[in-house]
Tab-separated table of C-alpha atoms in Angstrom:
chain	number	residue	atom	x	y	z
A	1	MET	CA	-96.444	-31.440	-35.510
A	2	LEU	CA	-95.003	-27.984	-36.178
A	3	THR	CA	-94.154	-25.688	-33.296
A	4	LYS	CA	-95.610	-22.209	-33.012
A	5	THR	CA	-93.122	-19.518	-33.997
A	6	ILE	CA	-92.100	-17.303	-31.078
A	7	ILE	CA	-90.937	-13.839	-32.093
A	8	ALA	CA	-89.133	-11.488	-29.726
A	9	PRO	CA	-91.378	-8.512	-28.950
A	10	GLU	CA	-90.336	-4.925	-29.587
A	11	VAL	CA	-87.999	-3.366	-27.061
A	12	LYS	CA	-90.015	-1.581	-24.382
A	13	VAL	CA	-88.206	1.329	-22.742
A	14	GLY	CA	-89.218	2.876	-19.446
A	15	LEU	CA	-88.531	6.617	-19.173
A	16	PHE	CA	-88.900	8.876	-16.212
A	17	GLY	CA	-87.558	12.300	-15.379
A	18	ILE	CA	-86.876	13.459	-11.862
A	19	GLY	CA	-87.263	16.791	-10.139
A	20	LEU	CA	-87.967	18.257	-6.696
A	21	ASN	CA	-91.615	19.063	-6.104
A	22	VAL	CA	-90.915	22.013	-3.766
A	23	TYR	CA	-89.332	23.864	-6.703
A	24	TRP	CA	-92.548	24.071	-8.698
A	25	GLU	CA	-94.225	26.698	-6.512
A	26	GLN	CA	-90.967	28.568	-6.023
A	27	PHE	CA	-89.978	28.912	-9.685
A	28	GLU	CA	-92.701	29.702	-12.185
A	29	GLY	CA	-92.655	27.622	-15.358
A	30	LEU	CA	-89.836	25.301	-14.257
A	31	GLU	CA	-91.965	22.162	-13.964
A	32	LYS	CA	-93.540	22.694	-17.398
A	33	ARG	CA	-90.131	23.362	-18.944
A	34	LEU	CA	-88.585	20.219	-17.508
A	35	SER	CA	-91.617	18.121	-18.446
A	36	GLY	CA	-91.162	19.353	-21.999
A	37	TYR	CA	-87.530	18.260	-21.923
A	38	THR	CA	-88.651	14.790	-20.834
A	39	ASP	CA	-90.995	14.613	-23.815
A	40	VAL	CA	-88.077	15.519	-26.100
A	41	VAL	CA	-86.149	12.560	-24.693
A	42	ALA	CA	-89.148	10.285	-25.271
A	43	ASP	CA	-89.334	11.329	-28.937
A	44	LYS	CA	-85.598	10.699	-29.386
A	45	LEU	CA	-85.874	7.215	-27.873
A	46	LYS	CA	-88.859	6.386	-30.062
A	47	ALA	CA	-86.761	7.358	-33.082
A	48	SER	CA	-84.379	4.530	-32.132
A	49	GLY	CA	-87.158	1.997	-32.628
A	50	ALA	CA	-88.321	1.477	-29.054
A	51	VAL	CA	-91.762	1.466	-27.506
A	52	VAL	CA	-91.484	4.128	-24.809
A	53	VAL	CA	-93.410	4.106	-21.544
A	54	ASN	CA	-92.980	7.739	-20.503
A	55	LEU	CA	-94.035	8.434	-16.924
A	56	GLY	CA	-92.973	12.084	-17.030
A	57	LEU	CA	-91.534	13.800	-13.968
A	58	ILE	CA	-91.333	11.779	-10.759
A	59	ASP	CA	-90.904	14.277	-7.941
A	60	THR	CA	-92.025	12.504	-4.739
A	61	PRO	CA	-91.304	9.124	-3.125
A	62	GLN	CA	-94.978	8.147	-3.483
A	63	LYS	CA	-94.854	8.746	-7.237
A	64	ALA	CA	-91.653	6.708	-7.303
A	65	PHE	CA	-93.425	3.698	-5.797
A	66	GLU	CA	-96.215	4.035	-8.357
A	67	ALA	CA	-93.692	4.364	-11.199
A	68	GLY	CA	-91.893	1.190	-10.132
A	69	ASP	CA	-95.179	-0.699	-10.132
A	70	ARG	CA	-96.075	0.684	-13.555
A	71	PHE	CA	-92.762	-0.285	-15.131
A	72	ARG	CA	-93.044	-3.758	-13.603
A	73	THR	CA	-96.583	-4.156	-14.961
A	74	GLU	CA	-95.626	-2.851	-18.401
A	75	GLY	CA	-92.679	-5.271	-18.583
A	76	VAL	CA	-90.074	-2.721	-19.667
A	77	ASP	CA	-86.726	-4.118	-20.804
A	78	ILE	CA	-84.574	-1.142	-19.840
A	79	ILE	CA	-85.035	2.169	-18.015
A	80	PHE	CA	-83.739	5.584	-18.980
A	81	LEU	CA	-83.586	7.899	-15.970
A	82	TYR	CA	-83.489	11.506	-17.164
A	83	VAL	CA	-82.038	13.822	-14.527
A	84	THR	CA	-83.606	17.194	-15.314
A	85	THR	CA	-82.479	19.143	-12.234
A	86	TYR	CA	-81.599	18.497	-8.618
A	87	ALA	CA	-83.834	15.760	-7.212
A	88	LEU	CA	-83.806	13.494	-4.198
A	89	SER	CA	-82.455	9.977	-4.593
A	90	SER	CA	-85.563	8.807	-2.733
A	91	THR	CA	-87.494	9.533	-5.922
A	92	VAL	CA	-85.208	7.172	-7.853
A	93	LEU	CA	-84.452	4.079	-5.803
A	94	PRO	CA	-88.047	2.766	-5.448
A	95	VAL	CA	-88.538	2.934	-9.218
A	96	VAL	CA	-85.429	1.030	-10.185
A	97	LYS	CA	-85.565	-1.429	-7.313
A	98	LYS	CA	-89.105	-2.513	-8.200
A	99	ALA	CA	-88.629	-2.598	-11.970
A	100	LYS	CA	-85.506	-4.812	-11.693
A	101	VAL	CA	-84.157	-3.975	-15.162
A	102	PRO	CA	-80.956	-2.210	-16.232
A	103	VAL	CA	-80.927	1.566	-15.822
A	104	ILE	CA	-79.219	4.218	-17.937
A	105	VAL	CA	-78.760	7.605	-16.279
A	106	LEU	CA	-79.206	10.502	-18.716
A	107	ASN	CA	-77.227	13.474	-17.382
A	108	LEU	CA	-78.214	15.996	-20.052
A	109	SER	CA	-77.831	19.744	-19.962
A	110	PRO	CA	-80.392	21.464	-22.216
A	111	GLU	CA	-77.658	23.322	-24.134
A	112	ALA	CA	-73.869	23.422	-24.342
A	113	ALA	CA	-73.610	26.222	-21.777
A	114	ILE	CA	-75.628	28.806	-19.910
A	115	ASP	CA	-75.805	32.180	-21.616
A	116	TYR	CA	-73.908	33.876	-18.806
A	117	THR	CA	-74.463	37.437	-20.035
A	118	ALA	CA	-78.206	37.026	-20.432
A	119	PHE	CA	-78.379	35.128	-17.152
A	120	ASN	CA	-76.545	37.778	-15.167
A	121	ASN	CA	-78.658	40.532	-16.718
A	122	LEU	CA	-81.795	39.051	-15.195
A	123	LYS	CA	-82.935	41.504	-12.518
A	124	ASP	CA	-84.905	38.947	-10.476
A	125	ARG	CA	-82.679	36.610	-8.467
A	126	THR	CA	-85.530	34.138	-8.088
A	127	ALA	CA	-85.806	33.986	-11.874
A	128	MET	CA	-82.034	33.571	-12.034
A	129	THR	CA	-82.176	30.600	-9.666
A	130	GLY	CA	-84.984	29.020	-11.678
A	131	GLU	CA	-82.939	29.388	-14.856
A	132	TRP	CA	-79.900	27.846	-13.153
A	133	LEU	CA	-81.966	24.906	-11.913
A	134	ALA	CA	-82.987	24.148	-15.505
A	135	TYR	CA	-79.275	23.521	-16.190
A	136	CYS	CA	-78.603	21.673	-12.922
A	137	SER	CA	-78.871	18.078	-14.171
A	138	ALA	CA	-75.328	17.124	-13.143
A	139	CYS	CA	-75.911	18.042	-9.497
A	140	PRO	CA	-77.718	14.941	-8.137
A	141	VAL	CA	-75.969	12.317	-10.279
A	142	PRO	CA	-73.276	11.584	-7.633
A	143	GLU	CA	-76.034	11.155	-5.045
A	144	ILE	CA	-77.906	8.750	-7.309
A	145	ALA	CA	-74.698	6.854	-8.118
A	146	ASN	CA	-73.903	6.530	-4.420
A	147	VAL	CA	-77.314	5.052	-3.667
A	148	PHE	CA	-77.119	2.650	-6.622
A	149	LYS	CA	-73.673	1.477	-5.537
A	150	ARG	CA	-74.758	0.959	-1.935
A	151	SER	CA	-77.837	-0.907	-3.178
A	152	ASN	CA	-75.809	-3.164	-5.530
A	153	ILE	CA	-77.737	-1.833	-8.533
A	154	PRO	CA	-75.663	-1.654	-11.734
A	155	PHE	CA	-76.122	1.581	-13.644
A	156	TYR	CA	-74.729	3.209	-16.768
A	157	GLN	CA	-74.407	6.846	-17.754
A	158	ILE	CA	-74.769	9.057	-20.795
A	159	THR	CA	-73.537	12.588	-20.192
A	160	GLY	CA	-74.039	15.403	-22.668
A	161	MET	CA	-76.622	17.774	-24.064
A	162	LEU	CA	-80.313	17.418	-24.720
A	163	HIS	CA	-80.022	19.321	-27.994
A	164	GLY	CA	-77.353	19.187	-30.682
A	165	ASP	CA	-75.378	16.266	-29.258
A	166	ASP	CA	-75.236	13.281	-31.621
A	167	HIS	CA	-73.105	11.321	-29.134
A	168	VAL	CA	-75.973	11.158	-26.648
A	169	TRP	CA	-78.491	9.687	-29.069
A	170	HIS	CA	-75.927	7.392	-30.671
A	171	GLU	CA	-75.228	5.919	-27.236
A	172	ALA	CA	-78.920	5.717	-26.366
A	173	GLY	CA	-79.568	3.984	-29.685
A	174	GLU	CA	-76.843	1.445	-28.962
A	175	TRP	CA	-78.377	0.679	-25.569
A	176	ILE	CA	-81.771	0.146	-27.177
A	177	GLY	CA	-80.149	-1.995	-29.880
A	178	ALA	CA	-78.409	-4.077	-27.225
A	179	ALA	CA	-81.697	-4.533	-25.375
A	180	LYS	CA	-83.261	-5.706	-28.621
A	181	VAL	CA	-80.518	-8.299	-29.116
A	182	ALA	CA	-80.903	-9.456	-25.514
A	183	GLY	CA	-84.593	-10.009	-26.234
A	184	GLN	CA	-83.866	-11.910	-29.422
A	185	MET	CA	-81.443	-14.164	-27.572
A	186	TYR	CA	-83.986	-14.703	-24.793
A	187	TYR	CA	-86.580	-15.998	-27.261
A	188	ASN	CA	-84.138	-17.898	-29.489
A	189	THR	CA	-84.232	-21.659	-29.939
A	190	LEU	CA	-80.770	-23.131	-30.467
A	191	GLY	CA	-80.732	-26.564	-32.064
A	192	LEU	CA	-77.951	-29.014	-31.214
A	193	MET	CA	-77.659	-31.843	-33.687
A	194	GLY	CA	-75.229	-34.730	-33.349
A	195	SER	CA	-72.430	-34.729	-30.802
A	196	TYR	CA	-69.147	-33.086	-29.892
A	197	TYR	CA	-66.014	-33.578	-31.953
A	198	SER	CA	-64.198	-36.032	-29.720
A	199	GLY	CA	-61.193	-34.549	-27.952
A	200	MET	CA	-61.886	-30.842	-28.531
A	201	LEU	CA	-62.040	-30.078	-24.834
A	202	ASP	CA	-62.294	-26.332	-25.382
A	203	ILE	CA	-65.690	-26.526	-27.088
A	204	TYR	CA	-67.525	-28.573	-24.450
A	205	SER	CA	-70.199	-26.318	-22.975
A	206	ASN	CA	-72.478	-26.020	-19.959
A	207	LEU	CA	-75.919	-25.854	-21.597
A	208	THR	CA	-77.703	-24.874	-18.387
A	209	LEU	CA	-75.295	-21.949	-18.018
A	210	HIS	CA	-76.195	-20.754	-21.508
A	211	CYS	CA	-79.918	-20.895	-20.773
A	212	ALA	CA	-79.369	-19.100	-17.469
A	213	THR	CA	-77.262	-16.413	-19.161
A	214	PHE	CA	-79.043	-15.765	-22.447
A	215	GLY	CA	-82.448	-17.341	-21.882
A	216	GLY	CA	-83.888	-19.149	-24.869
A	217	HIS	CA	-84.415	-22.849	-25.390
A	218	ILE	CA	-82.003	-25.567	-26.475
A	219	GLU	CA	-83.458	-28.381	-28.567
A	220	ILE	CA	-81.428	-31.604	-28.762
A	221	ILE	CA	-81.885	-33.151	-32.211
A	222	GLU	CA	-80.871	-36.517	-33.628
A	223	VAL	CA	-79.097	-36.732	-36.957
A	224	ASP	CA	-81.486	-39.610	-37.728
A	225	GLU	CA	-84.318	-37.092	-37.860
A	226	LEU	CA	-82.623	-35.032	-40.557
A	227	SER	CA	-81.928	-38.212	-42.509
A	228	ALA	CA	-85.586	-39.180	-42.219
A	229	LEU	CA	-86.694	-35.765	-43.439
A	230	ARG	CA	-84.553	-36.211	-46.546
A	231	THR	CA	-86.678	-39.195	-47.555
A	232	LYS	CA	-89.776	-36.974	-47.636
A	233	VAL	CA	-88.360	-34.298	-49.946
A	234	SER	CA	-89.971	-34.126	-53.384
A	235	ALA	CA	-88.216	-33.746	-56.719
A	236	ASP	CA	-89.855	-30.347	-57.198
A	237	GLU	CA	-88.500	-29.155	-53.855
A	238	VAL	CA	-85.009	-30.267	-54.851
A	239	LYS	CA	-85.276	-28.434	-58.163
A	240	LEU	CA	-86.330	-25.203	-56.476
A	241	LYS	CA	-83.464	-25.489	-54.018
A	242	VAL	CA	-80.960	-26.149	-56.811
A	243	ASP	CA	-82.114	-22.902	-58.413
A	244	ALA	CA	-81.671	-21.096	-55.082
A	245	ILE	CA	-78.139	-22.462	-54.738
A	246	HIS	CA	-77.161	-21.217	-58.188
A	247	LYS	CA	-78.703	-17.829	-57.433
A	248	CYS	CA	-76.968	-17.395	-54.062
A	249	PHE	CA	-73.577	-18.945	-54.860
A	250	ASP	CA	-70.960	-19.051	-57.582
A	251	VAL	CA	-71.116	-22.789	-58.277
A	252	GLN	CA	-67.850	-23.906	-59.837
A	253	ASP	CA	-67.779	-25.932	-63.040
A	254	ASP	CA	-66.236	-28.983	-61.353
A	255	CYS	CA	-69.291	-29.427	-59.101
A	256	SER	CA	-71.228	-32.410	-60.410
A	257	VAL	CA	-74.989	-32.271	-60.904
A	258	ASP	CA	-75.372	-35.195	-58.508
A	259	GLU	CA	-73.503	-33.375	-55.737
A	260	ILE	CA	-75.509	-30.199	-56.224
A	261	GLU	CA	-78.757	-32.155	-56.055
A	262	ARG	CA	-77.524	-34.039	-52.984
A	263	ALA	CA	-76.748	-30.736	-51.259
A	264	ALA	CA	-80.132	-29.343	-52.334
A	265	LEU	CA	-81.949	-32.380	-50.956
A	266	THR	CA	-80.307	-31.925	-47.574
A	267	ALA	CA	-80.912	-28.172	-47.665
A	268	VAL	CA	-84.661	-28.754	-48.071
A	269	ALA	CA	-84.600	-31.225	-45.178
A	270	LEU	CA	-82.780	-28.633	-43.058
A	271	ASP	CA	-85.520	-26.118	-43.825
A	272	LYS	CA	-88.107	-28.599	-42.597
A	273	LEU	CA	-86.101	-29.245	-39.449
A	274	VAL	CA	-85.826	-25.520	-38.738
A	275	GLN	CA	-89.552	-25.091	-39.236
A	276	LYS	CA	-90.432	-28.020	-37.010
A	277	TYR	CA	-88.424	-26.781	-34.030
A	278	ASN	CA	-88.595	-23.029	-34.711
A	279	LEU	CA	-84.806	-22.890	-34.746
A	280	GLY	CA	-83.072	-19.532	-34.667
A	281	SER	CA	-79.569	-21.014	-34.673
A	282	LEU	CA	-77.913	-24.412	-34.910
A	283	ALA	CA	-74.717	-26.187	-33.908
A	284	TYR	CA	-73.949	-29.600	-35.362
A	285	TYR	CA	-71.395	-32.337	-35.816
A	286	HIS	CA	-71.620	-36.039	-36.617
A	287	LYS	CA	-68.721	-38.366	-37.117
A	288	GLY	CA	-70.719	-40.273	-39.723
A	289	THR	CA	-69.190	-43.734	-39.407
A	290	GLY	CA	-71.144	-47.015	-39.378
A	291	ASN	CA	-74.335	-45.640	-40.916
A	292	ALA	CA	-74.216	-44.872	-44.614
A	293	VAL	CA	-77.483	-42.928	-44.584
A	294	ASN	CA	-76.327	-40.533	-41.864
A	295	GLU	CA	-72.929	-40.162	-43.506
A	296	ASP	CA	-74.660	-39.187	-46.736
A	297	THR	CA	-76.742	-36.653	-44.823
A	298	MET	CA	-73.970	-35.033	-42.836
A	299	SER	CA	-71.491	-34.874	-45.691
A	300	SER	CA	-73.958	-32.759	-47.675
A	301	VAL	CA	-75.029	-30.115	-45.142
A	302	ILE	CA	-72.528	-27.316	-45.786
A	303	VAL	CA	-74.368	-25.559	-48.605
A	304	GLY	CA	-77.738	-25.819	-46.851
A	305	ASN	CA	-76.241	-24.554	-43.608
A	306	SER	CA	-74.806	-21.561	-45.451
A	307	LEU	CA	-78.259	-20.835	-46.863
A	308	LEU	CA	-79.704	-20.988	-43.345
A	309	THR	CA	-76.985	-18.649	-42.118
A	310	ALA	CA	-77.833	-16.261	-44.950
A	311	GLY	CA	-81.458	-16.332	-43.803
A	312	GLY	CA	-80.665	-15.229	-40.253
A	313	ILE	CA	-80.302	-18.719	-38.756
A	314	PRO	CA	-76.561	-19.020	-38.111
A	315	VAL	CA	-75.060	-22.492	-38.117
A	316	ALA	CA	-71.843	-23.441	-36.335
A	317	GLY	CA	-70.000	-26.647	-37.095
A	318	GLU	CA	-68.193	-28.998	-34.730
A	319	TYR	CA	-71.055	-28.719	-32.205
A	320	GLU	CA	-69.614	-25.405	-31.028
A	321	VAL	CA	-72.427	-24.120	-28.831
A	322	LYS	CA	-70.554	-21.011	-27.715
A	323	ASN	CA	-69.861	-20.007	-31.267
A	324	ALA	CA	-73.434	-20.564	-32.367
A	325	GLN	CA	-74.361	-18.061	-29.654
A	326	ALA	CA	-71.676	-15.641	-30.830
A	327	MET	CA	-72.841	-15.937	-34.436
A	328	LYS	CA	-76.448	-15.321	-33.391
A	329	ILE	CA	-75.435	-12.203	-31.486
A	330	MET	CA	-73.572	-10.869	-34.514
A	331	GLU	CA	-76.563	-11.685	-36.731
A	332	CYS	CA	-78.953	-9.896	-34.377
A	333	PHE	CA	-76.748	-6.793	-34.481
A	334	GLY	CA	-76.957	-6.880	-38.276
A	335	ALA	CA	-73.235	-7.616	-38.641
A	336	GLY	CA	-73.554	-11.036	-40.265
A	337	GLY	CA	-71.564	-13.524	-38.244
A	338	SER	CA	-69.466	-16.266	-39.798
A	339	PHE	CA	-67.686	-19.269	-38.273
A	340	THR	CA	-63.908	-18.808	-38.073
A	341	GLU	CA	-60.630	-19.867	-36.457
A	342	TYR	CA	-56.912	-19.253	-36.936
A	343	TYR	CA	-55.612	-20.641	-40.230
A	344	ALA	CA	-52.107	-19.229	-40.357
A	345	MET	CA	-50.024	-16.168	-39.566
A	346	ASP	CA	-48.397	-13.998	-42.213
A	347	PHE	CA	-45.521	-12.136	-40.569
A	348	THR	CA	-44.508	-10.553	-43.852
A	349	ASP	CA	-47.795	-8.666	-44.192
A	350	ASP	CA	-48.506	-8.640	-40.433
A	351	VAL	CA	-51.912	-10.288	-40.812
A	352	VAL	CA	-53.678	-13.315	-39.388
A	353	LEU	CA	-55.394	-15.683	-41.816
A	354	MET	CA	-58.687	-16.934	-40.374
A	355	GLY	CA	-61.490	-19.091	-41.744
A	356	HIS	CA	-63.189	-22.465	-41.430
A	357	ASP	CA	-64.690	-25.293	-43.384
A	358	GLY	CA	-68.460	-25.339	-43.313
A	359	PRO	CA	-71.105	-22.618	-43.124
A	360	CYS	CA	-70.447	-18.997	-44.034
A	361	HIS	CA	-72.536	-15.852	-44.243
A	362	PRO	CA	-73.274	-14.522	-47.749
A	363	ALA	CA	-74.120	-11.058	-46.384
A	364	ILE	CA	-70.496	-10.365	-45.437
A	365	VAL	CA	-68.691	-11.865	-48.414
A	366	GLN	CA	-66.218	-10.104	-50.694
A	367	GLY	CA	-67.656	-10.871	-54.119
A	368	LYS	CA	-69.683	-14.072	-54.159
A	369	ILE	CA	-69.317	-17.358	-52.290
A	370	LYS	CA	-67.825	-20.130	-54.403
A	371	VAL	CA	-69.097	-23.677	-54.092
A	372	LYS	CA	-66.371	-26.250	-54.706
A	373	PRO	CA	-66.188	-30.048	-54.454
A	374	LEU	CA	-63.814	-31.540	-51.882
A	375	GLN	CA	-62.541	-35.081	-52.134
A	376	VAL	CA	-61.744	-35.076	-48.418
A	377	TYR	CA	-63.283	-33.165	-45.497
A	378	HIS	CA	-60.110	-32.745	-43.456
A	379	GLY	CA	-60.433	-34.308	-40.025
A	380	LYS	CA	-63.935	-35.533	-40.805
A	381	VAL	CA	-65.615	-38.383	-42.642
A	382	GLY	CA	-66.871	-38.119	-46.206
A	383	LYS	CA	-66.612	-35.761	-49.124
A	384	GLY	CA	-68.878	-33.347	-50.946
A	385	LEU	CA	-69.475	-29.680	-51.658
A	386	SER	CA	-67.875	-26.930	-49.629
A	387	VAL	CA	-67.864	-23.140	-49.670
A	388	GLU	CA	-65.042	-20.671	-50.201
A	389	MET	CA	-65.200	-16.949	-49.470
A	390	SER	CA	-63.389	-13.994	-47.974
A	391	VAL	CA	-65.062	-11.503	-45.670
A	392	SER	CA	-65.764	-8.156	-47.300
A	393	HIS	CA	-62.771	-5.849	-47.098
A	394	GLY	CA	-63.103	-3.192	-44.432
A	395	PRO	CA	-63.820	-3.038	-40.692
A	396	VAL	CA	-64.725	-6.276	-38.895
A	397	THR	CA	-65.330	-7.418	-35.332
A	398	LEU	CA	-64.424	-10.769	-33.816
A	399	LEU	CA	-66.551	-12.132	-30.964
A	400	SER	CA	-65.880	-15.144	-28.794
A	401	VAL	CA	-68.344	-16.336	-26.160
A	402	VAL	CA	-66.080	-17.724	-23.446
A	403	GLU	CA	-66.869	-20.040	-20.547
A	404	THR	CA	-64.554	-19.196	-17.648
A	405	ALA	CA	-62.989	-21.328	-14.940
A	406	ASP	CA	-65.363	-19.877	-12.319
A	407	GLY	CA	-68.439	-21.061	-14.209
A	408	LYS	CA	-69.396	-17.837	-15.932
A	409	ILE	CA	-69.715	-16.572	-19.489
A	410	MET	CA	-67.832	-13.559	-20.811
A	411	PHE	CA	-67.436	-11.809	-24.153
A	412	LEU	CA	-64.050	-11.487	-25.830
A	413	VAL	CA	-63.954	-8.900	-28.614
A	414	ALA	CA	-61.475	-7.497	-31.116
A	415	GLU	CA	-61.863	-4.960	-33.897
A	416	ALA	CA	-59.782	-5.342	-37.049
A	417	GLU	CA	-59.728	-4.792	-40.812
A	418	SER	CA	-60.339	-7.425	-43.464
A	419	VAL	CA	-57.663	-6.660	-46.050
A	420	THR	CA	-56.916	-7.669	-49.589
A	421	GLY	CA	-54.275	-10.209	-50.461
A	422	PRO	CA	-53.798	-13.892	-51.313
A	423	ILE	CA	-55.842	-16.520	-49.484
A	424	LEU	CA	-55.744	-20.299	-49.387
A	425	GLU	CA	-58.052	-21.462	-52.186
A	426	ILE	CA	-58.934	-24.779	-50.566
A	427	GLY	CA	-62.701	-24.638	-50.581
A	428	ASN	CA	-62.953	-23.072	-47.122
A	429	THR	CA	-63.831	-19.625	-45.850
A	430	ASN	CA	-60.593	-17.669	-45.554
A	431	SER	CA	-59.753	-14.015	-44.845
A	432	ARG	CA	-56.798	-11.810	-43.969
A	433	TYR	CA	-57.205	-9.658	-40.869
A	434	ARG	CA	-54.978	-6.777	-39.811
A	435	PHE	CA	-55.144	-5.730	-36.165
A	436	PRO	CA	-54.193	-2.310	-34.770
A	437	ILE	CA	-51.884	-3.963	-32.212
A	438	GLY	CA	-50.217	-6.171	-34.823
A	439	ALA	CA	-50.664	-9.866	-35.579
A	440	ARG	CA	-48.228	-11.138	-32.953
A	441	ASN	CA	-49.668	-9.031	-30.125
A	442	PHE	CA	-53.232	-9.804	-31.113
A	443	VAL	CA	-52.721	-13.562	-31.087
A	444	GLU	CA	-50.962	-13.558	-27.723
A	445	THR	CA	-53.424	-11.165	-26.073
A	446	TRP	CA	-56.467	-12.985	-27.451
A	447	ASN	CA	-55.124	-16.409	-26.463
A	448	ALA	CA	-54.304	-15.180	-22.955
A	449	GLN	CA	-58.027	-14.882	-22.219
A	450	GLY	CA	-58.559	-18.614	-22.804
A	451	PRO	CA	-61.231	-18.642	-25.527
A	452	SER	CA	-62.086	-21.707	-27.546
A	453	HIS	CA	-60.361	-21.858	-30.900
A	454	HIS	CA	-63.513	-20.754	-32.767
A	455	CYS	CA	-65.006	-17.270	-32.919
A	456	ALA	CA	-67.549	-15.324	-34.967
A	457	VAL	CA	-66.628	-12.558	-37.384
A	458	GLY	CA	-68.966	-9.823	-38.578
A	459	LYS	CA	-68.826	-6.623	-40.595
A	460	GLY	CA	-68.225	-3.260	-38.946
A	461	HIS	CA	-66.719	-2.180	-35.670
A	462	ILE	CA	-69.396	-3.028	-33.108
A	463	ALA	CA	-67.400	-3.677	-29.919
A	464	SER	CA	-69.260	-0.871	-28.127
A	465	LYS	CA	-72.599	-2.525	-28.941
A	466	ILE	CA	-71.395	-5.917	-27.725
A	467	LYS	CA	-70.094	-4.294	-24.524
A	468	LYS	CA	-73.543	-2.837	-23.859
A	469	LEU	CA	-75.148	-6.240	-24.442
A	470	GLY	CA	-72.693	-7.731	-21.967
A	471	ASP	CA	-73.600	-5.044	-19.437
A	472	LEU	CA	-77.317	-5.735	-19.841
A	473	LEU	CA	-76.711	-9.461	-19.331
A	474	GLY	CA	-74.314	-8.940	-16.442
A	475	LEU	CA	-71.336	-10.295	-18.383
A	476	GLN	CA	-67.751	-9.123	-18.450
A	477	THR	CA	-66.576	-7.932	-21.860
A	478	ILE	CA	-62.865	-7.842	-22.662
A	479	LYS	CA	-61.800	-5.850	-25.710
A	480	VAL	CA	-58.402	-6.889	-27.032
A	481	CYS	CA	-58.166	-4.114	-29.622
């Protein structure tokens, strides 16, 4: 019986502006002006791909209670609090306390500066005060911050201008993007197939902690089931998958037809497994001794797992749960996400060689992935096809999901460059990374945080996005470089 696909809904953003109701009768046009500014913010947030629940100006405690109820009912994922002018913190706390979602404080002046000459030429001091109050957004932010701190409510800030400030909307877009990834992780089903690689103590994970941190569901799967699915694959399905392999990869001449068909057979079975359990990611390992059928299955998964990874379902080998999560995060941010570890250090060129046997991500490859036959899977049982690639030259980000000694999860991040140069042509993924702090300092600083020896690599410098995701999930993020 197939499971029903669960898709993460669109990000729903709650927006409210704040002001002081006694101002409206004192300063003609101020309320309408500030309400218009709030609508501008709503349009900007919508442009970032969010569904916006805009409650307009909240200017009394009673409206604040109603706003909190509304956001709770609407199920918003994140709140943007737009500080338009001075306002009482009592119009803020009830909203955020009831909604119970992360809050971003928008401290936005309408323009870069007040036109002092025009302002001081106003003859009516009441009009002058009203004009000043339209620029007074910074005034109550310390008050709001004080109340949030004393209420143990985490908050984040974006300070700048309503108009003509790309930084503001870049940051807002990253927060919305991070909220989207948090939602995708919450609805993700992670499959775990097989068992741990015996003795790799660093990769053993607390599965309950992962569900508590990211949400989602973890499905425990037997290798026997994948083997059974292989027996139900038709010759036509194998042929179609062989064609897909040749289209996606650069299949080397020394790959036998039998091995390609064996990999295609398993790839089709993997597709059926993914469909059955609605998998959004997968971690696997199987020693493969004592059962010839399972050995045949698990020694032919690499190509199929790379195809899954290409299709947005990242696969981590060696049953590395933490790295499957890291790869999924990178995938959700649109950065790819490939399985990697230290391979060697090159002190001559000041780079670190990193890669892994097993799945890789075609979306981040330099050139095209090569499929090669291996007579031995080092450290594992069996032989078969493997993949070889380098990550596209240019900016990259490394992400490690780390379980700490105090029973928490944290993010460890580094930004680097994938650079040209010789790699080890051994049928594995392999790249050369240059770090701004140098290879030696990077390795020591990264290792000092106690990650497992695997991490995920993706294209682009996205540490700021990962940091925002960590903030939304309540996780510490350490950036090495």
